[in-house]
Amino acid sequence: MGRREDFIRAINLEEPERVPLGELSIDPPHIETLMCPARFWSPEDRPAAERIELFKHNAEVQVRCYDKLGMSLVVCNVALHPARGWSAHVLSRDEAEDLREETGLRYTAGTFVDEWSRGMVFDADSKVWIQQYGTMSTMADWEQWADSEDCPLNTPYAEGRDEDAKIVIELAEKCDMAVAGLLRAPFATLFECFPVGVYYRLQLEQPEFINRAVEAYTEYNVKMVEVYADLGCDLVISTGDLAHTDGPLMRPELFDEFYFPPLRREVEAAHAAGIKYAKHTDGDVRSLLPGLVHVAKVDGVHSLDPSAGVDIGEIKAEFGDVIFLMGNISVDHLALKSEAEIVQEAKQILRKAAPGGGFVFCSSNSWYSHCKLRNCLAYVRAVQEYGQYPITVE
């Protein structure tokens, strides 16, 4: 049984031969260390005219790195990938200074507003773009954006969106890895295009607007699910946090009312296309799991954040017969603990979550740049050593 087959069996709640490994992302500095002399290109390396070539190059380096690590899963992104010919609004010095003064965030000249009206800042240390601030202030701003010809909601099949995804999928097939297509949850997309205070006011005062916006994002995601299935992905993973360390970002009943029924439509679209659907969220998700499982009907949950008090063994006992679990070695520990401590944590997670199948081992978020690479490699080696079924970790 190969790596992809191990993964497929796991997400079907079956025991594979070995516990599959996967990561939603690995920051470019780690990839460059592992793949030296190959480099991840950044926007500083290639002009805008060569943006598609940049994405295609990085896609190949990413898959080669995941293969080298022995991963069973690699991800691709069409849903948030800009179309060919799209041009970002790059902030001038005056605009950046105004936003920096208004928000206290790290806007600088040269940062940009993406297709989804999110202010993006390039972090030179991690070499990734980070969403920092919503640029819309009113419902009218959103409606004007949503009605525009070049709005991504109106151009889901635009040329260029799937350029690097095709490379990822082609190489993953050769390397015997499964592929997940990434979506962005409507809640996260709304939460990011507005300033936080504006979003919460709209949720309270204009629920009918929230419903309209969620419907529009859901329609887009349903189309993206079909695109991913046609490309050959094995599942989709919806990104965007629903919780922080203290609990949900809104009351669970608001998710049950506004977000989980539309999420079920995305899940049903995935099932109709013959693929699985998982939801990612950091934070203390425990009070939201009943809604995710019984209202949205997701097939799996990613992260299960131990830094927020989530015990993967408890989640396995309560929900392991209906959803697969992806997690959950602490990214905080990957940054702060020793290799020996990481190995012990990995073994404990295997004991709790792996028996019976339905489990994919990964970090509780990603290999972000502050994680110690040697710790990340230590847990990979531990899973390779102790992840053979039947699980008999001492």
mmCIF file of C-alpha atoms in Angstrom, residues 76-79 161-170 173 179 181 224-234 275:
data_model
loop_
_atom_site.group_PDB
_atom_site.id
_atom_site.type_symbol
_atom_site.label_atom_id
_atom_site.label_comp_id
_atom_site.label_asym_id
_atom_site.label_seq_id
_atom_site.Cartn_x
_atom_site.Cartn_y
_atom_site.Cartn_z
ATOM 1 C CA CYS A 76 -3.023 23.207 -4.007
ATOM 2 C CA ASN A 77 -4.988 26.423 -4.293
ATOM 3 C CA VAL A 78 -7.301 27.511 -7.070
ATOM 4 C CA ALA A 79 -9.978 29.254 -4.992
ATOM 5 C CA ARG A 161 -6.319 30.316 -11.429
ATOM 6 C CA ASP A 162 -5.411 26.662 -11.832
ATOM 7 C CA GLU A 163 -1.908 27.057 -13.325
ATOM 8 C CA ASP A 164 0.121 25.910 -10.329
ATOM 9 C CA ALA A 165 -2.570 23.500 -9.090
ATOM 10 C CA LYS A 166 -2.129 21.482 -12.291
ATOM 11 C CA ILE A 167 1.590 21.217 -11.600
ATOM 12 C CA VAL A 168 1.003 20.150 -8.003
ATOM 13 C CA ILE A 169 -1.472 17.462 -9.025
ATOM 14 C CA GLU A 170 0.686 16.118 -11.874
ATOM 15 C CA GLU A 173 0.534 11.646 -8.856
ATOM 16 C CA VAL A 179 -3.889 16.221 -3.083
ATOM 17 C CA GLY A 181 -7.679 21.664 -2.765
ATOM 18 C CA MET A 224 -14.374 25.553 -6.708
ATOM 19 C CA VAL A 225 -15.216 22.148 -5.228
ATOM 20 C CA GLU A 226 -16.225 21.008 -8.702
ATOM 21 C CA VAL A 227 -13.016 22.461 -10.177
ATOM 22 C CA TYR A 228 -10.907 20.583 -7.632
ATOM 23 C CA ALA A 229 -12.745 17.339 -8.333
ATOM 24 C CA ASP A 230 -12.276 17.762 -12.087
ATOM 25 C CA LEU A 231 -8.560 18.414 -11.557
ATOM 26 C CA GLY A 232 -8.243 15.154 -9.620
ATOM 27 C CA CYS A 233 -8.052 16.255 -5.978
ATOM 28 C CA ASP A 234 -8.902 13.704 -3.307
ATOM 29 C CA ILE A 275 -14.355 13.630 -2.780
#
